[in-house]
Amino acid sequence: MPKLFKFIYYNIAFGVALWVILFLYKINIWLAVVGSIIVIYFFIKITSKVLIFINNL
């Protein structure tokens, strides 16, 4: 079951991150570059907390 939760989490997280970066790219290329750095930072921080939570289930 934790494998399923991890699979679902990664699919949703990658989809949302990609959508945000592409949305920012429509506005401005430099906004997309800065936004992608911020999204990657938040992805790493949130993923570590989510994986700890999933492992504790």
Short mmCIF file of C-alpha atoms in Angstrom, two decimals:
data_model
loop_
_atom_site.label_atom_id
_atom_site.label_comp_id
_atom_site.label_asym_id
_atom_site.label_seq_id
_atom_site.Cartn_x
_atom_site.Cartn_y
_atom_site.Cartn_z
CA MET A 1 0.00 0.00 0.00
CA PRO A 2 2.78 2.54 0.71
CA LYS A 3 4.13 1.90 -2.81
CA LEU A 4 0.76 2.90 -4.22
CA PHE A 5 0.69 6.10 -2.15
CA LYS A 6 4.22 6.98 -3.26
CA PHE A 7 3.32 6.33 -6.90
CA ILE A 8 0.22 8.51 -6.64
CA TYR A 9 2.11 11.26 -4.80
CA TYR A 10 4.93 11.41 -7.35
CA ASN A 11 2.52 11.49 -10.29
CA ILE A 12 0.50 14.32 -8.78
CA ALA A 13 3.59 16.26 -7.65
CA PHE A 14 5.32 16.02 -11.04
CA GLY A 15 2.11 16.98 -12.82
CA VAL A 16 1.54 20.05 -10.65
CA ALA A 17 5.18 21.12 -10.85
CA LEU A 18 5.21 20.79 -14.62
CA TRP A 19 1.93 22.68 -14.92
CA VAL A 20 3.26 25.55 -12.77
CA ILE A 21 6.49 25.80 -14.77
CA LEU A 22 4.65 25.76 -18.10
CA PHE A 23 2.18 28.35 -16.84
CA LEU A 24 5.05 30.61 -15.78
CA TYR A 25 6.73 30.03 -19.16
CA LYS A 26 3.65 31.43 -20.89
CA ILE A 27 4.10 34.63 -18.90
CA ASN A 28 7.87 35.08 -19.14
CA ILE A 29 10.93 32.87 -19.67
CA TRP A 30 12.85 34.33 -16.72
CA LEU A 31 9.85 33.91 -14.47
CA ALA A 32 9.81 30.25 -15.47
CA VAL A 33 13.50 29.87 -14.64
CA VAL A 34 13.16 31.43 -11.20
CA GLY A 35 9.87 29.62 -10.62
CA SER A 36 11.38 26.26 -11.51
CA ILE A 37 14.14 26.76 -8.93
CA ILE A 38 11.53 27.58 -6.28
CA VAL A 39 9.32 24.64 -7.31
CA ILE A 40 12.27 22.24 -7.12
CA TYR A 41 13.14 23.53 -3.64
CA PHE A 42 9.57 23.08 -2.40
CA PHE A 43 9.34 19.67 -4.08
CA ILE A 44 12.38 18.44 -2.16
CA LYS A 45 11.16 19.84 1.16
CA ILE A 46 7.58 18.57 0.83
CA THR A 47 8.61 15.18 -0.59
CA SER A 48 10.79 14.38 2.41
CA LYS A 49 7.90 15.11 4.78
CA VAL A 50 5.40 13.15 2.68
CA LEU A 51 7.67 10.11 2.44
CA ILE A 52 8.23 10.10 6.20
CA PHE A 53 4.45 10.25 6.68
CA ILE A 54 3.84 7.43 4.20
CA ASN A 55 6.47 5.22 5.85
CA ASN A 56 4.82 5.73 9.23
CA LEU A 57 1.47 4.40 7.98
#
